[in-house]
Amino acid sequence: MAVVGAGAAGALVAVQLCEGAARRRIPLDLILVDPAPEAGRGTAYATEVPEHRLNVPVGGMSCYPDDPGHFLRWLCRHGESTATAADFASRYRYGSYLADTLGRAIITAHGTVSVRRLRTRAMGCADAARGRLELQLADGGTLTADSVVLATGPAAGRSGWAPAELVASDRFVPRPWTRGALDAVGESDDVLLVGTGLTAVDLALVLDRPGRTVHAVSRGGLLPQPHAVGPLPPVPPPPGLVALPFHRLRRELKRHFAATRRTHGDWRPALDGLRPEIVRLWQGLTDDERAEFLGRDATPWNVHRHRMAPSTAEAIARARTARRLRVHAGRVASAVPHKDGGLIVSLADGRELRVAWVVDCTGPGLRADGGGDPLWSGLLSDGLAAPGPLGIGVSTDGGRLLDAQGHLERPLFTLGAPRRGELWETTAIPEIRHQAREIAETVLTPLTSAPRSVRRRPTDQFGLPLSTHAAAAASFRCGLARVITVRAKAAESFARATELDPGFALGHAALALLGHECGADVDVARELADAQRSVRERGDERERSFVDVVTRRIREHEAHAGATGDGDTALVDHIGRFPADAFALGIAVPTIAFSGVADLDGTLALGLVELTASAYDGHWFHTSLHSFVRQEQGRIEEAGELAQAALAAQPASGHAVHALAHVHYESGEHRTGRDWLDGWIGGQGRGAVHRAHFSWHVALHELALDDSAAVRRRWFAQLAPGQVNGVRALVDSGSLLWRARMSRNWTGRVPVDGVLDAVARDLVERPSTAFTALHSAVVLAAADDLPALRRLRTHAAGADPVQREVVVPLCSALEAVLEEEWATAVRELRELLPSLRRVGGSAAQREVIEETLLYALVEAGHGDTARHLLEQRLDRRASPLDRRRLAGLSL
């Protein structure tokens, strides 16, 4: 496979080919033909001028059509942590992103795809034997390929507007982006830019300085419009536009733009909403209508469609205000040398401009005449390519070149600017990335081997087939074993599986899930996109269902739409069809590793455990889950027996350990539970993930034993920030401090500031789940941070129903605690208790709110109510702490 041109379009094609071939395990020899020193930059992204910004926001510049946040995440990881999707990054940074993404794709595909760079130009292309193509190279060599992609970018313009005497002048710069083209321009030389589009804007920024006047001239004298500083969402156009004749289409679009301006105060949303329809509208026009558009509407269209970044527009406005940049409407009529040097340029209306240099900024031409490129000129003259509509660009079918007879006989493709005649809008990254993927699909699909027989596929440890090879399957099994035992380094095993087989959908889905729900260091969106793409290309029904479950869970949480239940419904349905899918069952039953299904009374989780029992035949993993569900139901003795049975078969089973920790706590066996769990943490638990949560359970026993010194030692030794970070610091470390404060086992200010520093601020103030939000509220209360608690309440009011109905009143109650409005705090906390189960988690975790109520009751002087609550708790389980508090109320 040869890709001619390694700028943005060529890099995007190469990324798709590398990753697609690696996923399908298609051996591919990929050759990039381009003389540039670095792939990905081309002309547009080679500029090192910081003021040269993208003219599309960061959120629209991802390399991947199915992962729009990829570029933003790259920026955040590479020194611009505060970047947002609405920002306009520098073009040089974007070139670095393209180069880095290509480099990573090459590494991912290593062993399946070999990539070579030929630092030369392709000068011609001809037919070769067996339907192949031969490229003639500028260094005298040739290259024969099964397929060729021409990613050459826009053709160079011919300066047809320029008078002959100007073209012959050494003061004329026909190609300003050629290296060294402007080096001869003196510090005080005035310059005329012919053209007022984005190229002229870029050069005006480069040339702007005190003591120099930069003139810019075009027929309309119009500069590109700026992007809005605070962009509004796109407004879709009215239906039925494609069927309209051109004169009615123009009228309807004018009405649409006017209506959008009246409603929203800005025309931009109308144009942005029109973008998905542009190709269909263009292709629905006749050639006469297209010609009318070019003659009448193309200039205002380009001015409004291809806009400047806001910072660029500000710089241009400053230069115009200072008269260092002067924009003229007109046409160059003649240019003659001045006796003192430079040129006198006459415009058609008689105005004269004296300048030292004239620079052609009119950009590439529309016509398919090769633009001086011998490769395209040869293809057109030899009939291997044909001009597109109105002679604009070339004719293609889905990017594959039509020859002069209208046939698709050659594996010859192109994308971007050469397709402008058939697509019109085709030069921006959002369009080019789709075309790159389409070409890769067209090339690779015929080479994809038929799927292997199910009987020949490797399986996981529960007998389910895996659509991968043996080595990747072994790594996946290792990761799954770590997930079901709740041990560390599961993500590393899954990552190894996807390195061995980049097209292994389950490996990518597992990584996405661990990143989303367990905080693994994973690019969740990228792994999810890879899982979706891979499972379409190579996946059975079970794998497709699992990827769909993971996708729904992630997107549901991100959209704060937990109440819709789509993710839970899909997960339950998946387990019903594939009961031996241990990964799915572990996700569904809310123990320690995953958040589980939304289950208000425990019957759903129990039903899933009972439904799947026959598929596991007493396996320790299933028994561990069964134990946890039983203790949640209050069947403590049965839960303990099940946990002990599971641990006898697998002493490292984190689920069984977790269940037994709850059994000891709920049965009041605090000394036994403390000693047993402490010993397990120092032994089998050394390799466990969520060790902080197990330490939290030990600390609960120590709290119940009323051992303040032990609680402090435990917190500093095993739960302090640095040892625990992220959501676990919030849920375990932070909540323990509040409980210790509420039980008066921690005097003075609790060290909660370090906990907040160990947690991302968005996680604290804009949590995606009600369970996290509850703990955020508790930790903010521990920090006495009323403003942050109120911000959390505002967030919860606009989130899912559980946050609105549980977390909002919780925040209000905790505000009352901090403001020592005890009557209000007691009333609101008591009203809240019955609905707490809706946030998920265990009863022991939710008990932090009951502890807060006890504290508020005592402070409010409601001793009888506090005494009644403590007696109820002591009837349920023994607790030296509660006995001490009850005794204190009797004094």
Tab-separated table of N, CA, C and O in Angstrom, residues 20 171 401 475 494 570 624 716 724 863 870:
chain	number	residue	atom	x	y	z
A	20	GLY	N	-6.501	-0.554	11.317
A	20	GLY	CA	-7.437	-1.505	10.723
A	20	GLY	C	-6.772	-2.825	10.361
A	20	GLY	O	-7.327	-3.902	10.603
A	171	ARG	N	10.102	40.647	-7.171
A	171	ARG	CA	9.411	41.122	-5.976
A	171	ARG	C	8.052	40.437	-5.793
A	171	ARG	O	7.270	40.840	-4.932
A	401	LEU	N	-10.707	6.694	-7.751
A	401	LEU	CA	-10.681	7.524	-8.952
A	401	LEU	C	-11.390	6.846	-10.124
A	401	LEU	O	-11.172	5.654	-10.400
A	475	SER	N	-3.475	-13.777	28.094
A	475	SER	CA	-3.406	-12.525	28.842
A	475	SER	C	-4.782	-12.090	29.320
A	475	SER	O	-4.935	-11.559	30.427
A	494	PHE	N	-5.043	-6.966	30.553
A	494	PHE	CA	-5.901	-6.680	29.409
A	494	PHE	C	-5.162	-5.841	28.364
A	494	PHE	O	-5.341	-6.027	27.153
A	570	ALA	N	-29.631	-3.746	29.733
A	570	ALA	CA	-28.790	-4.482	28.790
A	570	ALA	C	-27.915	-5.503	29.502
A	570	ALA	O	-27.709	-6.614	29.012
A	624	SER	N	-18.794	-16.617	46.195
A	624	SER	CA	-18.418	-15.343	46.811
A	624	SER	C	-19.495	-14.295	46.591
A	624	SER	O	-19.875	-13.551	47.521
A	716	PHE	N	-3.585	6.954	59.357
A	716	PHE	CA	-2.287	7.447	58.897
A	716	PHE	C	-1.453	6.341	58.244
A	716	PHE	O	-0.677	6.605	57.319
A	724	VAL	N	-3.695	6.356	49.319
A	724	VAL	CA	-5.017	6.207	48.717
A	724	VAL	C	-5.329	7.483	47.950
A	724	VAL	O	-5.188	8.583	48.485
A	863	GLY	N	-32.402	13.834	73.360
A	863	GLY	CA	-31.792	12.664	73.963
A	863	GLY	C	-32.632	11.419	73.855
A	863	GLY	O	-32.112	10.315	73.638
A	870	LEU	N	-30.057	4.400	69.318
A	870	LEU	CA	-28.917	3.597	69.788
A	870	LEU	C	-29.371	2.228	70.285
A	870	LEU	O	-28.694	1.213	70.050
